[in-house]
PDB file of C-alpha atoms in Angstrom:
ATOM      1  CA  UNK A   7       0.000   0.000   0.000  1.00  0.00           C
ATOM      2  CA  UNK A   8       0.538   3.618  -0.382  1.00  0.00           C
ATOM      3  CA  UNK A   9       0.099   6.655   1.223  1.00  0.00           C
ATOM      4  CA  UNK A  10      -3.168   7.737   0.398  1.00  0.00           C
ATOM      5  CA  UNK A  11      -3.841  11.508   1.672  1.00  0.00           C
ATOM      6  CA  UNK A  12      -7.363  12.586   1.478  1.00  0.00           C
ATOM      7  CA  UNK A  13      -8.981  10.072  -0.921  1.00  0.00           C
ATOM      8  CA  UNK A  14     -12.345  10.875   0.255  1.00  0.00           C
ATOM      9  CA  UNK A  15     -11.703  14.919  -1.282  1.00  0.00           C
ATOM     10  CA  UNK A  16     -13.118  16.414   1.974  1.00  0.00           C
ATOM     11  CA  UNK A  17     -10.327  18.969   1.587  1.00  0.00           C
ATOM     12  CA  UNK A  18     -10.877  19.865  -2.446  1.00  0.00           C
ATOM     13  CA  UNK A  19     -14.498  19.770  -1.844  1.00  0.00           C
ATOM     14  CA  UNK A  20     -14.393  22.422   1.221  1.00  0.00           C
ATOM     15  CA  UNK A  21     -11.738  24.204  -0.658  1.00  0.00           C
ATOM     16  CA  UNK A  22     -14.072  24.394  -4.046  1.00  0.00           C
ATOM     17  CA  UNK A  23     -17.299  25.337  -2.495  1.00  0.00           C
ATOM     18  CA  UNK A  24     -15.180  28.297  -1.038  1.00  0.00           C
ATOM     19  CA  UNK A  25     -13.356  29.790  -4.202  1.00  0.00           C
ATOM     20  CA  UNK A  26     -13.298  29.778  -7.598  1.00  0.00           C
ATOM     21  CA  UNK A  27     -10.128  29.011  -9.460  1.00  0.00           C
ATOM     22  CA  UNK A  28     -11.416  29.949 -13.299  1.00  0.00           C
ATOM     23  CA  UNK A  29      -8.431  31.661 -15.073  1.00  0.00           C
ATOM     24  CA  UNK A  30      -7.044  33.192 -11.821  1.00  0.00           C
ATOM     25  CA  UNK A  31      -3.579  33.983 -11.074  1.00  0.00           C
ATOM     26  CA  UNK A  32      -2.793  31.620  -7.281  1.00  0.00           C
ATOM     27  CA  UNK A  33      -0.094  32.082  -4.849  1.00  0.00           C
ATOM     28  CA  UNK A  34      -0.171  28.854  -2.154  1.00  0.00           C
ATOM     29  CA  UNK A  35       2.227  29.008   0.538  1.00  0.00           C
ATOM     30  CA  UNK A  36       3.050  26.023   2.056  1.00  0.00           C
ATOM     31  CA  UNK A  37       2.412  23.939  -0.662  1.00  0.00           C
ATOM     32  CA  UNK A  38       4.641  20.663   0.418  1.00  0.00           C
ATOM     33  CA  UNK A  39       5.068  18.084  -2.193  1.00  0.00           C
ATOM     34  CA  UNK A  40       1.779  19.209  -4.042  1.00  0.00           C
ATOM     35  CA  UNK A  41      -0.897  17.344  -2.636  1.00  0.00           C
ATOM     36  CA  UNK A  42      -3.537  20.415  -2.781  1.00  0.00           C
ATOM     37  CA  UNK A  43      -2.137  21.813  -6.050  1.00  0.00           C
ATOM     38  CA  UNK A  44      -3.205  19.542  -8.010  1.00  0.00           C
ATOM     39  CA  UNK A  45      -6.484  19.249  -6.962  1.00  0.00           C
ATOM     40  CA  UNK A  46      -7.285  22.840  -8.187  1.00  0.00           C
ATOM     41  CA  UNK A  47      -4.214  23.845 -10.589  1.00  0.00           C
ATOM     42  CA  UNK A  48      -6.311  22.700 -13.642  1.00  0.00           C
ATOM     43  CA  UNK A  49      -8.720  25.176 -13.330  1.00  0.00           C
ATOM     44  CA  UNK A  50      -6.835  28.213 -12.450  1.00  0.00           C
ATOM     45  CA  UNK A  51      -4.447  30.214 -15.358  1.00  0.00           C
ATOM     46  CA  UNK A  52      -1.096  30.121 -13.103  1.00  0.00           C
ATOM     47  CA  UNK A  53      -0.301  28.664  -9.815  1.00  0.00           C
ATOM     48  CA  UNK A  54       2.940  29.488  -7.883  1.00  0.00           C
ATOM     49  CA  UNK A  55       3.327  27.612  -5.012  1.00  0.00           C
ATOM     50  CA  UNK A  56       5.760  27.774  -2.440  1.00  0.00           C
ATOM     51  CA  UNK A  57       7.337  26.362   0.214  1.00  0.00           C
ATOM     52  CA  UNK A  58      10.452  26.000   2.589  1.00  0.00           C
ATOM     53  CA  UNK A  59      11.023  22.610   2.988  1.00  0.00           C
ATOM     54  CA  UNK A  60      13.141  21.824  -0.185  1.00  0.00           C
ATOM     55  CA  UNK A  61      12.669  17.693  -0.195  1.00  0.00           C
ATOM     56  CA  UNK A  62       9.311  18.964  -0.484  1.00  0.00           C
ATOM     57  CA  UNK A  63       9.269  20.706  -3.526  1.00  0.00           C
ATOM     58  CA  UNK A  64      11.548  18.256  -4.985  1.00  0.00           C
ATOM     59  CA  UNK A  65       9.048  15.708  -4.835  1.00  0.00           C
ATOM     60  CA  UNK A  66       5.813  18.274  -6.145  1.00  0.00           C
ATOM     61  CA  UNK A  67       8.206  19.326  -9.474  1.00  0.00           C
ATOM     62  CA  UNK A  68       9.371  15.109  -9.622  1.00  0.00           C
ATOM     63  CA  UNK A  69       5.292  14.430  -9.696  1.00  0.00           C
ATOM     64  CA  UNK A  70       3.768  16.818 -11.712  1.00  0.00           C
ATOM     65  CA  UNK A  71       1.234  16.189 -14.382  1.00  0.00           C
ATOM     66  CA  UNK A  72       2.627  17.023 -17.895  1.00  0.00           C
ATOM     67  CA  UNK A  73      -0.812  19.144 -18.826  1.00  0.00           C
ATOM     68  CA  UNK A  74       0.059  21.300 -15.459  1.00  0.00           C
ATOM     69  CA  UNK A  75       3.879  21.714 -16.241  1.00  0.00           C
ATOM     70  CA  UNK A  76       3.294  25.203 -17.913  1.00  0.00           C
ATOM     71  CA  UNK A  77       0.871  26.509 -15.518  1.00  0.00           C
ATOM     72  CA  UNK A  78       2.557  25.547 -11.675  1.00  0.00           C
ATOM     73  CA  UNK A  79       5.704  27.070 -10.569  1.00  0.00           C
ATOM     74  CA  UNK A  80       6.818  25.204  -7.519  1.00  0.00           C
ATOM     75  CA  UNK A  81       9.908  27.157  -5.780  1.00  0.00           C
ATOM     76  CA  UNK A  82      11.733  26.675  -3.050  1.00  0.00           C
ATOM     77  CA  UNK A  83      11.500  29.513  -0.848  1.00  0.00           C
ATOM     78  CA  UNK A  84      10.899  31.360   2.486  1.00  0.00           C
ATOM     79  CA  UNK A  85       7.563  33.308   2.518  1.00  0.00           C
ATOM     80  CA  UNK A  86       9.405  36.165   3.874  1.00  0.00           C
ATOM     81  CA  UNK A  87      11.599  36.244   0.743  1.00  0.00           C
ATOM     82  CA  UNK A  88       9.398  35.412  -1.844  1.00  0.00           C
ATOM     83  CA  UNK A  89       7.193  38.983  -0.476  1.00  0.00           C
ATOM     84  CA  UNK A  90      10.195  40.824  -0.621  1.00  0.00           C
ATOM     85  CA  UNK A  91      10.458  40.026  -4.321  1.00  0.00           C
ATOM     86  CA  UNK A  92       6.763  40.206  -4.889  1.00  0.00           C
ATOM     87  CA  UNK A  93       4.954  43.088  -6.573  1.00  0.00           C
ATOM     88  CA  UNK A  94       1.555  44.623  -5.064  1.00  0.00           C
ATOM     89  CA  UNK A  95      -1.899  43.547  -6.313  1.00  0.00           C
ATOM     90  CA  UNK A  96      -0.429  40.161  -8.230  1.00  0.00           C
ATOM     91  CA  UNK A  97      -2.886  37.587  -6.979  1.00  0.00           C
ATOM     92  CA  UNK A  98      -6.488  36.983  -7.454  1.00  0.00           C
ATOM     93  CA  UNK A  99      -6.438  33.992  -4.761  1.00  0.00           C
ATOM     94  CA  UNK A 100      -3.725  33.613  -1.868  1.00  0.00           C
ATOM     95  CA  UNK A 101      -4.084  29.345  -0.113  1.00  0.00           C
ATOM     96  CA  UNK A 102      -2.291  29.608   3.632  1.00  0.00           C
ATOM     97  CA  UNK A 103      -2.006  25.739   3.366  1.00  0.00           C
ATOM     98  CA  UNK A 104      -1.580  24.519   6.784  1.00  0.00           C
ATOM     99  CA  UNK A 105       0.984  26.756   7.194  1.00  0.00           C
ATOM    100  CA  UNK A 106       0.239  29.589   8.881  1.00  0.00           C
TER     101      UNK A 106
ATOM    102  CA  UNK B   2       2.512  35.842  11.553  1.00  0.00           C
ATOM    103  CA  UNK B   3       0.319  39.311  11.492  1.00  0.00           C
ATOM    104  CA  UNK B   4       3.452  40.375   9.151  1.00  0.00           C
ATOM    105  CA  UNK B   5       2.833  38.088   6.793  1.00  0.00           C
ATOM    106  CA  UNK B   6      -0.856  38.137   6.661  1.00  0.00           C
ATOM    107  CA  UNK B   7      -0.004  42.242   5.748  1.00  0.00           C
ATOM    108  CA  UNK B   8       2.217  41.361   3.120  1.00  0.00           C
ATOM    109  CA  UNK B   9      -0.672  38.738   1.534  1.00  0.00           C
ATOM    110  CA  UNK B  10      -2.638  41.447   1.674  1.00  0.00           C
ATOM    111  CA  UNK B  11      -0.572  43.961  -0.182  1.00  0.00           C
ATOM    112  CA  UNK B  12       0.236  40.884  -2.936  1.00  0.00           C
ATOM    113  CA  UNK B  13      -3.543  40.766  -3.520  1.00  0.00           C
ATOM    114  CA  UNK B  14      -5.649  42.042  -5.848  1.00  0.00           C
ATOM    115  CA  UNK B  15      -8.253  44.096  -4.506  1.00  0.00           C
ATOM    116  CA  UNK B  16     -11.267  41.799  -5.649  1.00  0.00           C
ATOM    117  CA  UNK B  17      -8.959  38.739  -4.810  1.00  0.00           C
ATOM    118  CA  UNK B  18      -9.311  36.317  -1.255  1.00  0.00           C
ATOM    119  CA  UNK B  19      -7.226  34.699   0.987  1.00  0.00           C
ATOM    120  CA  UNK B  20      -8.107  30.912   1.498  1.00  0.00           C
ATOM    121  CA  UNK B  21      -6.652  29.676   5.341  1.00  0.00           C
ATOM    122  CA  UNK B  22      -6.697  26.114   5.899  1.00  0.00           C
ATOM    123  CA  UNK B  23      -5.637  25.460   9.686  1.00  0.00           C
ATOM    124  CA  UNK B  24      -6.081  22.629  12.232  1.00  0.00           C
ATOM    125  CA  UNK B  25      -8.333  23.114  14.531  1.00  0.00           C
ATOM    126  CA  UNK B  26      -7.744  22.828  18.552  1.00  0.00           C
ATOM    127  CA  UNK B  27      -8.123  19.389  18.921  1.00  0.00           C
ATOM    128  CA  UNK B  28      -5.483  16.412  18.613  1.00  0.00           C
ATOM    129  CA  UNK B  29      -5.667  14.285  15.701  1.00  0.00           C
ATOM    130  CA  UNK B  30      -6.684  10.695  16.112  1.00  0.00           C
ATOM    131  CA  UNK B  31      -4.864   7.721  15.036  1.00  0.00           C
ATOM    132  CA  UNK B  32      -6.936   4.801  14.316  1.00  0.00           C
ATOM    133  CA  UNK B  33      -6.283   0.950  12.820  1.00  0.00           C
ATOM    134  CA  UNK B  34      -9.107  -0.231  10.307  1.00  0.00           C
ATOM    135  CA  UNK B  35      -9.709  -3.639   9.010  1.00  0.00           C
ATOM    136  CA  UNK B  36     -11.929  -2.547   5.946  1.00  0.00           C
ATOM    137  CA  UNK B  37     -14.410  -0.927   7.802  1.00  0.00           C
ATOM    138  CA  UNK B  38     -13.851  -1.679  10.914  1.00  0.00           C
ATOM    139  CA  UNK B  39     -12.324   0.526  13.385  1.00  0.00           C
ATOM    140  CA  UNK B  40     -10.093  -1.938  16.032  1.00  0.00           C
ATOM    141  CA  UNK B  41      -8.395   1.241  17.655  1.00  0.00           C
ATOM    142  CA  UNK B  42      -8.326   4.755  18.245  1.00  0.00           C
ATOM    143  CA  UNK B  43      -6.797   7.244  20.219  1.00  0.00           C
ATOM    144  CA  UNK B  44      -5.513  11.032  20.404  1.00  0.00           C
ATOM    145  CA  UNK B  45      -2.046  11.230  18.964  1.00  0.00           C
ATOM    146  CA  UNK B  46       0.165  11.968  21.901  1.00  0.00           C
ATOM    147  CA  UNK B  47       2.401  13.906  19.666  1.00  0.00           C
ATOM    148  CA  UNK B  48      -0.004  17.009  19.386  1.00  0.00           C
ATOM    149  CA  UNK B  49       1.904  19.317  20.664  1.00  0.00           C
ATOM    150  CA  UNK B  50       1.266  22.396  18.187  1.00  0.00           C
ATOM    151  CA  UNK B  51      -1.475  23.847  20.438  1.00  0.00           C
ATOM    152  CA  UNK B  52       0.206  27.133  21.070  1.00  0.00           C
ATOM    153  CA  UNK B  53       1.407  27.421  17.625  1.00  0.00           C
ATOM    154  CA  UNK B  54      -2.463  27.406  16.557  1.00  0.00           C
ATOM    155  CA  UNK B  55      -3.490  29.793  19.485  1.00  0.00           C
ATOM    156  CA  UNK B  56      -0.477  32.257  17.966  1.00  0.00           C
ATOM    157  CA  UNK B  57      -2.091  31.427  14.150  1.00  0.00           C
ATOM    158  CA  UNK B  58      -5.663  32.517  16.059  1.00  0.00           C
ATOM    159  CA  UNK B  59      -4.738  35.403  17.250  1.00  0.00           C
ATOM    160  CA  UNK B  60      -2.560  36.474  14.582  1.00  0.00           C
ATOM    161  CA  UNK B  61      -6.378  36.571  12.314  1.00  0.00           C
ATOM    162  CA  UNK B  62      -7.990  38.189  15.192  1.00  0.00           C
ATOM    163  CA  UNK B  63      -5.633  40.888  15.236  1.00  0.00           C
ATOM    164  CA  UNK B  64      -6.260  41.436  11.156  1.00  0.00           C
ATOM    165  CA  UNK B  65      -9.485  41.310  11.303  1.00  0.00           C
ATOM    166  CA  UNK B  66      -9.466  43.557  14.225  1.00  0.00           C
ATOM    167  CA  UNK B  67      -7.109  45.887  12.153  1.00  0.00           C
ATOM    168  CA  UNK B  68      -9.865  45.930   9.432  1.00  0.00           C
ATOM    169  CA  UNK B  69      -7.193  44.462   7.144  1.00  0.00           C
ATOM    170  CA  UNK B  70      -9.624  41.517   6.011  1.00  0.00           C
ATOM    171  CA  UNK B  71     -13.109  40.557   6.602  1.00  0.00           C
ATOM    172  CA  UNK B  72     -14.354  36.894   6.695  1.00  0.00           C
ATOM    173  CA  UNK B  73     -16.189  36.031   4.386  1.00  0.00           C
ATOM    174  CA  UNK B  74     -16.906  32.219   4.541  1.00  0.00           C
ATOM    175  CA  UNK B  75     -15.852  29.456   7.299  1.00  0.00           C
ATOM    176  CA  UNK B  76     -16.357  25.705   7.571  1.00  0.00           C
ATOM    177  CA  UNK B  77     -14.408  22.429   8.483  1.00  0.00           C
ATOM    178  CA  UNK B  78     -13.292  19.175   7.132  1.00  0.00           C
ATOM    179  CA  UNK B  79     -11.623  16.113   7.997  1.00  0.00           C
ATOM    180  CA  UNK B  80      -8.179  15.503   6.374  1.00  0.00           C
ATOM    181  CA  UNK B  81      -7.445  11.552   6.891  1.00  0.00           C
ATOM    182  CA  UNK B  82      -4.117   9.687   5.449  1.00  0.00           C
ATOM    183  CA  UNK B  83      -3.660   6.217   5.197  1.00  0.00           C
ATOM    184  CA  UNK B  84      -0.590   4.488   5.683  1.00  0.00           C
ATOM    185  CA  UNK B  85       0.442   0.299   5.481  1.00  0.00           C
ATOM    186  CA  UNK B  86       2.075   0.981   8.840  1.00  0.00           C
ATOM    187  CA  UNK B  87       3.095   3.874  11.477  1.00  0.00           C
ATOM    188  CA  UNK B  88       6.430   3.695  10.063  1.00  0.00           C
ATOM    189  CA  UNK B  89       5.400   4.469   6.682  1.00  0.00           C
ATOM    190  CA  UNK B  90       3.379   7.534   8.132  1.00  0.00           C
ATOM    191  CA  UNK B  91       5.785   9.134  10.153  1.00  0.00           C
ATOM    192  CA  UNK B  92       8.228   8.951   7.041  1.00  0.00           C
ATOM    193  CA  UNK B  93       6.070  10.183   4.509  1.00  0.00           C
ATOM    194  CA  UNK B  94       5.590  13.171   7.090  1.00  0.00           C
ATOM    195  CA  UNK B  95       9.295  13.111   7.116  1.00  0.00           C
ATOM    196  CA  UNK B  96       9.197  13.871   3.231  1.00  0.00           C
ATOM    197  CA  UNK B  97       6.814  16.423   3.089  1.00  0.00           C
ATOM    198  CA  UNK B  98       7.930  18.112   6.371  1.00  0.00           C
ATOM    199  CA  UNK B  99       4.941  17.672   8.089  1.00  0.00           C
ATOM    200  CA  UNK B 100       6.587  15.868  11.107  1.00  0.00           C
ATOM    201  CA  UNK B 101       7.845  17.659  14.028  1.00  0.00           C
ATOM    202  CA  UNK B 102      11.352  16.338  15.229  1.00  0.00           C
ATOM    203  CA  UNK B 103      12.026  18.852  17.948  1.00  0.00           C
ATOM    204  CA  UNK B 104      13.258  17.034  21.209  1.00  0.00           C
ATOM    205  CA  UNK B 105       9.754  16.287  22.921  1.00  0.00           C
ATOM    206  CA  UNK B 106       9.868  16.132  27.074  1.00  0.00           C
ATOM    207  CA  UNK B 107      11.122  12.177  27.879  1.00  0.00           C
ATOM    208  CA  UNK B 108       7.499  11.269  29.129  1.00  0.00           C
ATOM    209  CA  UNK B 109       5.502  12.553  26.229  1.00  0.00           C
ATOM    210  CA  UNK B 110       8.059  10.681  24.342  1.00  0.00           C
ATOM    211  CA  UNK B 111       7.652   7.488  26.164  1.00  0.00           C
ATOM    212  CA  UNK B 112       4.231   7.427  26.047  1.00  0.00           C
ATOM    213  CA  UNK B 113       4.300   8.508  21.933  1.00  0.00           C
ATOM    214  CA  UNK B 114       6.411   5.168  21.293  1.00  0.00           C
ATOM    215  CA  UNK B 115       4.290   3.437  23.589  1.00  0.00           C
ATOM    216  CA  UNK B 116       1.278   4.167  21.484  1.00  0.00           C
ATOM    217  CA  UNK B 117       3.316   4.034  18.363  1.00  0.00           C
ATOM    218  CA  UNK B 118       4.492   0.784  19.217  1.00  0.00           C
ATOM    219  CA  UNK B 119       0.676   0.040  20.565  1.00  0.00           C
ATOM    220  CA  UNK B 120      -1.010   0.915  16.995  1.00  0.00           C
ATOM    221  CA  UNK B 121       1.452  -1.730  15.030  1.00  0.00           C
ATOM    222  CA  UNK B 122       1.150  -4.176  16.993  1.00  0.00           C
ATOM    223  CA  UNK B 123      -2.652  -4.095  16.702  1.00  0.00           C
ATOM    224  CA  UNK B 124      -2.175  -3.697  12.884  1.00  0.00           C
ATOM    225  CA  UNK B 125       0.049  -6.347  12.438  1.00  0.00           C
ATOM    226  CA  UNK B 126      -2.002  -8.834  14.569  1.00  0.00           C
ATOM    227  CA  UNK B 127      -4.990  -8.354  12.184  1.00  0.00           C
ATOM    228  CA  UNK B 128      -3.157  -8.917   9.082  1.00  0.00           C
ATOM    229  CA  UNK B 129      -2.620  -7.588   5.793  1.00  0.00           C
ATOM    230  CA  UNK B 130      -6.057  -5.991   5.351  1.00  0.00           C
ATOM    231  CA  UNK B 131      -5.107  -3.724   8.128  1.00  0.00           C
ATOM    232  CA  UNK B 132      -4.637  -0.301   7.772  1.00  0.00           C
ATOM    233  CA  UNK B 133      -3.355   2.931  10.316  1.00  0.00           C
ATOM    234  CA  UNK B 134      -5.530   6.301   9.375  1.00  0.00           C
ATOM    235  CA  UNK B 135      -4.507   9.770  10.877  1.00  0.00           C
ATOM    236  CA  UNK B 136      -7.783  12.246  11.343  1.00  0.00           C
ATOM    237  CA  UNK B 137      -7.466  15.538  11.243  1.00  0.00           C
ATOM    238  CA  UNK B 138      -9.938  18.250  11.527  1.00  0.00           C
ATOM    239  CA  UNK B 139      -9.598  21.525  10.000  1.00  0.00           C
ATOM    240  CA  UNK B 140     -11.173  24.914   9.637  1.00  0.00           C
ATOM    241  CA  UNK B 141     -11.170  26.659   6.054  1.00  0.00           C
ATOM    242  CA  UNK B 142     -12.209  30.130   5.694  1.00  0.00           C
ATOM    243  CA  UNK B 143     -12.306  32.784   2.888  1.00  0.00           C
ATOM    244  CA  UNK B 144     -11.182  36.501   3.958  1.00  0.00           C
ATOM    245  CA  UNK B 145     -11.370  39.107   1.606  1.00  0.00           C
ATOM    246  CA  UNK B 146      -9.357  42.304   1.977  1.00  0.00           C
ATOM    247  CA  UNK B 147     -10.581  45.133   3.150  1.00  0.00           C
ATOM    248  CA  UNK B 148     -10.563  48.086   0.716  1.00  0.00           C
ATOM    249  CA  UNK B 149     -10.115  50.433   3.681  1.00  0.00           C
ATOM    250  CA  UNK B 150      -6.588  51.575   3.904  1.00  0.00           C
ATOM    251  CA  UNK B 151      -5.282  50.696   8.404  1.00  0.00           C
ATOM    252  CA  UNK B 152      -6.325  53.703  10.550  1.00  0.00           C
ATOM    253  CA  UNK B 153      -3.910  54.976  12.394  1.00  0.00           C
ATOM    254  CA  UNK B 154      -2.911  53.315  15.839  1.00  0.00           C
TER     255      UNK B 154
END
């Protein structure tokens, strides 16, 4: 067996009857390996998703579905930095995931 | 953490939302199933993040407070992940840096392995069909950010 995280959606479904993804532009911090990004990437137009824990984001950019390759950016990095860089009024949804 | 609930706000748009998934104030559960049949549960001994999630609380109170969001929508869910074995839990949690390896006090310790030790050998002894399940319940909630620019403090 596997490690199976959230097969019965309860997550994606409380997460979709909360926002809308349709061609919006997503930051998620704490995104770990990718378990939640996937679950809404499709929909949205671009995803970058961050997190600190680099094993972590090795794994998300080692499992990513070819048809979300052009859309996700997964990047190793502290929140703290990645606002530094960040420009004002880039983001039409912000996910805290578990990390706040 | 108020900091960086500031600078979310400045990175969003003003029509955007912020989307917080938290744990709630509760320990997790650990449980063995056989199909579906439940043959043990308990709190996790290793929940030790409670005054982490009062800071995250009060952190959003203080934002709110501030006027720099509003809440807009709020519910819960239960997160569960199933493992073959404890092992295999604790390191995918290892992977994904979801486990917490800061020394623990000896007892709280002793009594983690102890139930640790506990849940496999209950797995084991019911065979392959067997599986360990971690519950957690969270709280997801939508703020929006206020258009009002922070009054002076």
């Amino acid at each position: 067996m596997t490690i199976r995280v959230d097969p019965e959606n309860n997550e994606t479904r409380a997460l979709l009857e909360l926002v809308d993804f349709d061609g919006q532009r997503v930051l998620e911090i704490g995104c770990g390996d990718g378990r939640l990004t996937w679950r809404y990437a499709g929909k949205a137009k671009h995803v970058t998703a961050i997190d600190p824990f680099a094993e972590a984001i090795t794994r998300a950019k080692e499992n990513i579905p070819d048809k979300l390759k052009d859309r996700v950016d997964f990047r190793h990095i502290a929140f703290e930095k990645f606002a530094a860089e960040s420009k004002p009024s880039t983001f039409d949804r912000v996910i805290l995931s578990w990390s706040l | 953490m108020v900091h960086a609930l500031q600078e979310i706000q400045r990175m969003l748009k003003p029509d955007g939302c912020l989307i917080d998934i938290h744990p709630v104030l509760e320990a997790p559960l650990i449980k063995v199933y056989q199909g579906s049949r439940i043959l043990f549960v308990e709190p996790d001994l290793g929940y030790d993040y409670e005054e982490d999630l009062r800071q995250a609380e009060n952190a959003l109170t203080q934002v709110l407070d501030r006027r720099l969001f509003v809440i807009e929508r709020s519910s819960e869910f239960e997160l569960i992940t199933y493992a073959s074995s404890v092992p295999e839990l604790r390191d995918f949690w290892a992977k994904v840096g979801g486990y917490d390896d800061s020394p623990k006090d000896q007892a709280v310790e002793a009594r983690l392995t102890e139930l640790y030790d506990g849940v496999e050998e209950i797995r084991r002894a019911a065979g392959k069909k067997a599986e360990v399940a971690y519950h957690e319940r969270a709280r997801i909630t939508r703020l929006n950010p206020n258009a009002r620019k922070e009054e002076p403090r």
